[in-house]
mmCIF file of C-alpha atoms in Angstrom:
data_model
loop_
_atom_site.group_PDB
_atom_site.id
_atom_site.type_symbol
_atom_site.label_atom_id
_atom_site.label_comp_id
_atom_site.label_asym_id
_atom_site.label_seq_id
_atom_site.Cartn_x
_atom_site.Cartn_y
_atom_site.Cartn_z
ATOM 1 C CA UNK A 1 -24.116 -28.904 18.683
ATOM 2 C CA UNK A 2 -24.593 -27.927 22.904
ATOM 3 C CA UNK A 3 -23.511 -31.106 25.151
ATOM 4 C CA UNK A 4 -23.320 -31.542 28.804
ATOM 5 C CA UNK A 5 -21.789 -34.327 30.375
ATOM 6 C CA UNK A 6 -22.165 -34.867 34.055
ATOM 7 C CA UNK A 7 -20.239 -37.420 35.361
ATOM 8 C CA UNK A 8 -18.879 -37.388 39.452
ATOM 9 C CA UNK A 9 -21.582 -39.819 41.141
ATOM 10 C CA UNK A 10 -21.626 -42.674 42.764
ATOM 11 C CA UNK A 11 -22.352 -44.253 46.718
ATOM 12 C CA UNK A 12 -20.883 -42.854 49.541
ATOM 13 C CA UNK A 13 -22.446 -43.307 52.689
ATOM 14 C CA UNK A 14 -24.771 -40.592 54.387
ATOM 15 C CA UNK A 15 -22.431 -37.361 56.122
ATOM 16 C CA UNK A 16 -20.108 -37.797 53.529
ATOM 17 C CA UNK A 17 -18.938 -35.842 50.916
ATOM 18 C CA UNK A 18 -18.869 -35.831 46.719
ATOM 19 C CA UNK A 19 -18.318 -33.945 43.691
ATOM 20 C CA UNK A 20 -19.707 -33.517 40.571
ATOM 21 C CA UNK A 21 -18.573 -31.925 36.424
ATOM 22 C CA UNK A 22 -20.916 -31.182 34.396
ATOM 23 C CA UNK A 23 -18.138 -30.793 30.782
ATOM 24 C CA UNK A 24 -19.707 -28.524 28.419
ATOM 25 C CA UNK A 25 -19.568 -28.008 24.391
ATOM 26 C CA UNK A 26 -21.168 -26.184 21.551
ATOM 27 C CA UNK A 27 -21.791 -23.030 22.847
ATOM 28 C CA UNK A 28 -20.483 -19.937 24.947
ATOM 29 C CA UNK A 29 -20.221 -21.581 28.415
ATOM 30 C CA UNK A 30 -19.277 -18.014 30.221
ATOM 31 C CA UNK A 31 -21.934 -15.604 28.537
ATOM 32 C CA UNK A 32 -25.071 -18.358 30.356
ATOM 33 C CA UNK A 33 -25.911 -18.914 33.942
ATOM 34 C CA UNK A 34 -26.336 -22.965 34.809
ATOM 35 C CA UNK A 35 -28.060 -25.353 37.151
ATOM 36 C CA UNK A 36 -28.431 -28.394 39.127
ATOM 37 C CA UNK A 37 -31.633 -30.365 38.316
ATOM 38 C CA UNK A 38 -32.482 -34.051 40.751
ATOM 39 C CA UNK A 39 -34.844 -36.744 40.064
ATOM 40 C CA UNK A 40 -35.098 -38.957 42.493
ATOM 41 C CA UNK A 41 -35.615 -42.705 41.885
ATOM 42 C CA UNK A 42 -39.584 -42.637 40.231
ATOM 43 C CA UNK A 43 -39.870 -38.359 42.218
ATOM 44 C CA UNK A 44 -40.216 -35.262 39.975
ATOM 45 C CA UNK A 45 -38.283 -32.881 39.382
ATOM 46 C CA UNK A 46 -36.677 -30.848 41.769
ATOM 47 C CA UNK A 47 -34.684 -27.757 41.293
ATOM 48 C CA UNK A 48 -31.192 -27.786 43.462
ATOM 49 C CA UNK A 49 -28.542 -24.043 42.930
ATOM 50 C CA UNK A 50 -28.222 -22.042 40.255
ATOM 51 C CA UNK A 51 -25.185 -19.728 39.269
ATOM 52 C CA UNK A 52 -25.384 -16.918 37.104
ATOM 53 C CA UNK A 53 -22.251 -16.308 33.723
ATOM 54 C CA UNK A 54 -19.575 -15.075 36.098
ATOM 55 C CA UNK A 55 -19.839 -17.232 39.222
ATOM 56 C CA UNK A 56 -21.120 -13.545 40.922
ATOM 57 C CA UNK A 57 -24.550 -14.785 42.403
ATOM 58 C CA UNK A 58 -25.683 -18.289 43.397
ATOM 59 C CA UNK A 59 -28.389 -20.018 44.972
ATOM 60 C CA UNK A 60 -29.855 -22.625 45.958
ATOM 61 C CA UNK A 61 -32.318 -24.957 47.602
ATOM 62 C CA UNK A 62 -34.031 -25.137 50.993
ATOM 63 C CA UNK A 63 -33.584 -28.012 51.278
ATOM 64 C CA UNK A 64 -29.656 -28.058 49.835
ATOM 65 C CA UNK A 65 -28.691 -24.553 51.518
ATOM 66 C CA UNK A 66 -25.299 -24.697 53.825
ATOM 67 C CA UNK A 67 -24.617 -27.954 52.710
ATOM 68 C CA UNK A 68 -23.975 -27.805 49.221
ATOM 69 C CA UNK A 69 -21.921 -25.686 46.917
ATOM 70 C CA UNK A 70 -22.017 -24.462 42.895
ATOM 71 C CA UNK A 71 -18.965 -23.303 41.370
ATOM 72 C CA UNK A 72 -18.167 -22.619 37.549
ATOM 73 C CA UNK A 73 -14.122 -22.815 35.923
ATOM 74 C CA UNK A 74 -15.198 -20.702 32.419
ATOM 75 C CA UNK A 75 -11.658 -21.267 31.734
ATOM 76 C CA UNK A 76 -12.417 -24.458 31.104
ATOM 77 C CA UNK A 77 -16.516 -24.635 30.300
ATOM 78 C CA UNK A 78 -17.635 -26.299 33.220
ATOM 79 C CA UNK A 79 -19.563 -26.366 35.875
ATOM 80 C CA UNK A 80 -19.508 -27.745 39.914
ATOM 81 C CA UNK A 81 -21.686 -28.888 42.459
ATOM 82 C CA UNK A 82 -19.171 -29.571 45.809
ATOM 83 C CA UNK A 83 -21.361 -32.055 48.390
ATOM 84 C CA UNK A 84 -21.282 -31.969 52.133
ATOM 85 C CA UNK A 85 -23.546 -34.527 55.238
ATOM 86 C CA UNK A 86 -24.976 -36.384 52.794
ATOM 87 C CA UNK A 87 -27.960 -37.700 53.551
ATOM 88 C CA UNK A 88 -29.793 -40.590 52.301
ATOM 89 C CA UNK A 89 -32.644 -38.358 50.224
ATOM 90 C CA UNK A 90 -29.819 -36.730 48.631
ATOM 91 C CA UNK A 91 -30.481 -40.021 46.899
ATOM 92 C CA UNK A 92 -31.532 -38.559 42.385
ATOM 93 C CA UNK A 93 -30.704 -38.156 39.777
ATOM 94 C CA UNK A 94 -28.151 -35.050 38.999
ATOM 95 C CA UNK A 95 -28.419 -33.037 35.450
ATOM 96 C CA UNK A 96 -27.083 -29.877 34.993
ATOM 97 C CA UNK A 97 -28.555 -27.235 33.214
ATOM 98 C CA UNK A 98 -28.673 -24.508 31.315
ATOM 99 C CA UNK A 99 -29.537 -21.104 30.800
ATOM 100 C CA UNK A 100 -31.663 -19.814 27.945
ATOM 101 C CA UNK A 101 -29.698 -16.694 29.181
ATOM 102 C CA UNK A 102 -29.032 -15.344 32.902
ATOM 103 C CA UNK A 103 -32.664 -14.341 34.117
ATOM 104 C CA UNK A 104 -34.898 -16.564 32.651
ATOM 105 C CA UNK A 105 -34.401 -18.699 34.487
ATOM 106 C CA UNK A 106 -35.376 -21.954 32.280
ATOM 107 C CA UNK A 107 -34.138 -24.983 30.801
ATOM 108 C CA UNK A 108 -33.200 -24.752 27.773
ATOM 109 C CA UNK A 109 -30.537 -28.046 27.524
ATOM 110 C CA UNK A 110 -29.821 -30.497 29.957
ATOM 111 C CA UNK A 111 -27.256 -33.215 30.498
ATOM 112 C CA UNK A 112 -28.069 -36.451 29.997
ATOM 113 C CA UNK A 113 -27.372 -36.226 34.038
ATOM 114 C CA UNK A 114 -25.385 -38.187 37.058
ATOM 115 C CA UNK A 115 -26.216 -40.845 39.597
ATOM 116 C CA UNK A 116 -26.315 -39.992 43.133
ATOM 117 C CA UNK A 117 -26.382 -43.308 46.055
ATOM 118 C CA UNK A 118 -26.157 -42.014 49.483
ATOM 119 C CA UNK A 119 -26.245 -45.606 51.260
ATOM 120 C CA UNK A 120 -24.524 -47.424 54.321
ATOM 121 C CA UNK B 1 -42.087 -20.904 48.119
ATOM 122 C CA UNK B 2 -44.088 -20.940 45.134
ATOM 123 C CA UNK B 3 -46.138 -24.461 44.878
ATOM 124 C CA UNK B 4 -47.537 -25.656 40.793
ATOM 125 C CA UNK B 5 -49.877 -28.579 41.473
ATOM 126 C CA UNK B 6 -50.652 -30.286 37.852
ATOM 127 C CA UNK B 7 -53.651 -32.386 36.863
ATOM 128 C CA UNK B 8 -54.170 -35.128 36.971
ATOM 129 C CA UNK B 9 -50.858 -37.230 38.076
ATOM 130 C CA UNK B 10 -51.428 -39.411 35.110
ATOM 131 C CA UNK B 11 -54.070 -39.564 32.467
ATOM 132 C CA UNK B 12 -55.458 -42.506 29.750
ATOM 133 C CA UNK B 13 -55.028 -41.368 25.905
ATOM 134 C CA UNK B 14 -55.000 -42.709 22.683
ATOM 135 C CA UNK B 15 -53.083 -41.702 19.037
ATOM 136 C CA UNK B 16 -54.878 -39.283 17.913
ATOM 137 C CA UNK B 17 -56.983 -37.583 20.745
ATOM 138 C CA UNK B 18 -56.231 -34.159 22.189
ATOM 139 C CA UNK B 19 -54.805 -34.210 26.162
ATOM 140 C CA UNK B 20 -55.185 -31.040 28.356
ATOM 141 C CA UNK B 21 -52.630 -30.830 31.272
ATOM 142 C CA UNK B 22 -52.709 -27.967 34.227
ATOM 143 C CA UNK B 23 -50.817 -26.181 35.748
ATOM 144 C CA UNK B 24 -51.813 -23.717 38.390
ATOM 145 C CA UNK B 25 -49.446 -21.843 41.717
ATOM 146 C CA UNK B 26 -49.742 -20.844 44.482
ATOM 147 C CA UNK B 27 -49.229 -16.951 43.502
ATOM 148 C CA UNK B 28 -49.336 -14.950 40.214
ATOM 149 C CA UNK B 29 -46.448 -15.655 37.963
ATOM 150 C CA UNK B 30 -47.058 -14.124 34.977
ATOM 151 C CA UNK B 31 -46.304 -15.951 31.824
ATOM 152 C CA UNK B 32 -43.755 -16.403 33.893
ATOM 153 C CA UNK B 33 -44.069 -20.260 33.185
ATOM 154 C CA UNK B 34 -42.467 -23.666 31.517
ATOM 155 C CA UNK B 35 -44.077 -26.868 29.906
ATOM 156 C CA UNK B 36 -41.100 -30.498 29.634
ATOM 157 C CA UNK B 37 -41.575 -33.140 28.683
ATOM 158 C CA UNK B 38 -39.591 -36.577 29.707
ATOM 159 C CA UNK B 39 -39.765 -39.928 28.664
ATOM 160 C CA UNK B 40 -38.286 -42.724 31.169
ATOM 161 C CA UNK B 41 -34.304 -42.410 31.351
ATOM 162 C CA UNK B 42 -33.980 -39.236 29.632
ATOM 163 C CA UNK B 43 -33.480 -36.119 30.614
ATOM 164 C CA UNK B 44 -35.742 -33.494 30.305
ATOM 165 C CA UNK B 45 -36.673 -31.509 26.977
ATOM 166 C CA UNK B 46 -38.065 -28.175 27.308
ATOM 167 C CA UNK B 47 -41.114 -27.859 25.205
ATOM 168 C CA UNK B 48 -42.914 -23.840 25.937
ATOM 169 C CA UNK B 49 -41.141 -21.278 28.069
ATOM 170 C CA UNK B 50 -43.905 -17.992 28.673
ATOM 171 C CA UNK B 51 -46.143 -19.764 29.284
ATOM 172 C CA UNK B 52 -47.176 -20.203 25.058
ATOM 173 C CA UNK B 53 -43.795 -19.872 23.466
ATOM 174 C CA UNK B 54 -43.004 -23.179 21.451
ATOM 175 C CA UNK B 55 -39.573 -24.251 21.146
ATOM 176 C CA UNK B 56 -37.568 -24.200 18.046
ATOM 177 C CA UNK B 57 -37.619 -27.907 16.824
ATOM 178 C CA UNK B 58 -41.564 -28.943 18.850
ATOM 179 C CA UNK B 59 -43.949 -29.761 16.621
ATOM 180 C CA UNK B 60 -47.036 -27.391 16.297
ATOM 181 C CA UNK B 61 -49.324 -29.682 17.553
ATOM 182 C CA UNK B 62 -48.250 -28.235 21.204
ATOM 183 C CA UNK B 63 -49.456 -25.419 22.559
ATOM 184 C CA UNK B 64 -49.105 -22.919 25.977
ATOM 185 C CA UNK B 65 -51.411 -20.890 27.211
ATOM 186 C CA UNK B 66 -52.477 -19.553 30.522
ATOM 187 C CA UNK B 67 -51.566 -16.398 32.723
ATOM 188 C CA UNK B 68 -51.018 -15.872 36.368
ATOM 189 C CA UNK B 69 -51.865 -18.849 38.439
ATOM 190 C CA UNK B 70 -53.525 -20.651 35.442
ATOM 191 C CA UNK B 71 -52.051 -22.346 32.482
ATOM 192 C CA UNK B 72 -52.603 -25.423 30.239
ATOM 193 C CA UNK B 73 -50.870 -27.500 28.055
ATOM 194 C CA UNK B 74 -52.306 -29.092 25.179
ATOM 195 C CA UNK B 75 -51.724 -32.117 22.887
ATOM 196 C CA UNK B 76 -53.885 -31.581 19.992
ATOM 197 C CA UNK B 77 -53.673 -35.119 18.220
ATOM 198 C CA UNK B 78 -51.760 -37.765 20.846
ATOM 199 C CA UNK B 79 -48.906 -39.346 18.601
ATOM 200 C CA UNK B 80 -46.992 -42.510 19.680
ATOM 201 C CA UNK B 81 -44.080 -40.648 20.190
ATOM 202 C CA UNK B 82 -45.892 -38.231 22.790
ATOM 203 C CA UNK B 83 -45.791 -41.301 25.259
ATOM 204 C CA UNK B 84 -44.308 -39.921 28.081
ATOM 205 C CA UNK B 85 -44.183 -37.439 31.345
ATOM 206 C CA UNK B 86 -44.707 -33.890 31.455
ATOM 207 C CA UNK B 87 -43.206 -31.148 33.674
ATOM 208 C CA UNK B 88 -44.929 -27.206 34.354
ATOM 209 C CA UNK B 89 -41.934 -24.987 35.829
ATOM 210 C CA UNK B 90 -41.979 -21.500 37.546
ATOM 211 C CA UNK B 91 -39.010 -18.916 36.608
ATOM 212 C CA UNK B 92 -41.046 -16.170 38.599
ATOM 213 C CA UNK B 93 -38.831 -16.301 41.893
ATOM 214 C CA UNK B 94 -37.004 -18.567 43.777
ATOM 215 C CA UNK B 95 -37.053 -21.010 44.477
ATOM 216 C CA UNK B 96 -37.692 -22.350 40.896
ATOM 217 C CA UNK B 97 -40.413 -25.337 41.517
ATOM 218 C CA UNK B 98 -41.574 -27.223 39.166
ATOM 219 C CA UNK B 99 -45.305 -29.020 38.794
ATOM 220 C CA UNK B 100 -45.515 -32.990 40.556
ATOM 221 C CA UNK B 101 -46.180 -34.514 36.835
ATOM 222 C CA UNK B 102 -47.697 -35.900 34.350
ATOM 223 C CA UNK B 103 -47.726 -39.104 32.822
ATOM 224 C CA UNK B 104 -49.714 -39.539 29.647
ATOM 225 C CA UNK B 105 -50.166 -43.374 29.116
ATOM 226 C CA UNK B 106 -50.836 -44.861 26.227
ATOM 227 C CA UNK B 107 -55.014 -46.247 26.714
#
């Protein structure tokens, strides 16, 4: 069955960096775009970034543009989110989510999430 | 950027009730509108895509309608497992955006 498993979350000081990973299984990873979506504690959902099936195309929310980098390794069935210059407002549960195809831009499977806390 | 506005932000209902949640886009998004259900501590689950396409395995008491800028999620005959928060999401253009959510609580 389709599975997405995030890892790499934790507590980090403002201004520091962190890399999240999302290991997928149960489907052909290289056929799908994948996204990161986050949710601050007690708040709603916020889309963060997307990467195309082959990694050639990426889009970001304005709130993370220039600080976060999405990437993927199709040989390892893994999605990444490199986060730098972290701010307290980046504190959230980060979900990776599969795009139905490469262009539908909605999320048909989600991971369980990993919590990132930015605090001194 | 496209803003998505959901109403109400919360509601109380009883088992068996019919519930309607609305979502309004700040511009015409055709039918590029999706609905998700989220239960506490869990990841969201896709219910409906492209305004009215029910996902496999989702009970038929859920339905979606609308186009352009106004959309509706209807839960016919609310069940105990339906108490959750519901989000709409536009897939028309970047940046992708969600509504603020509607929390459906037990009356």
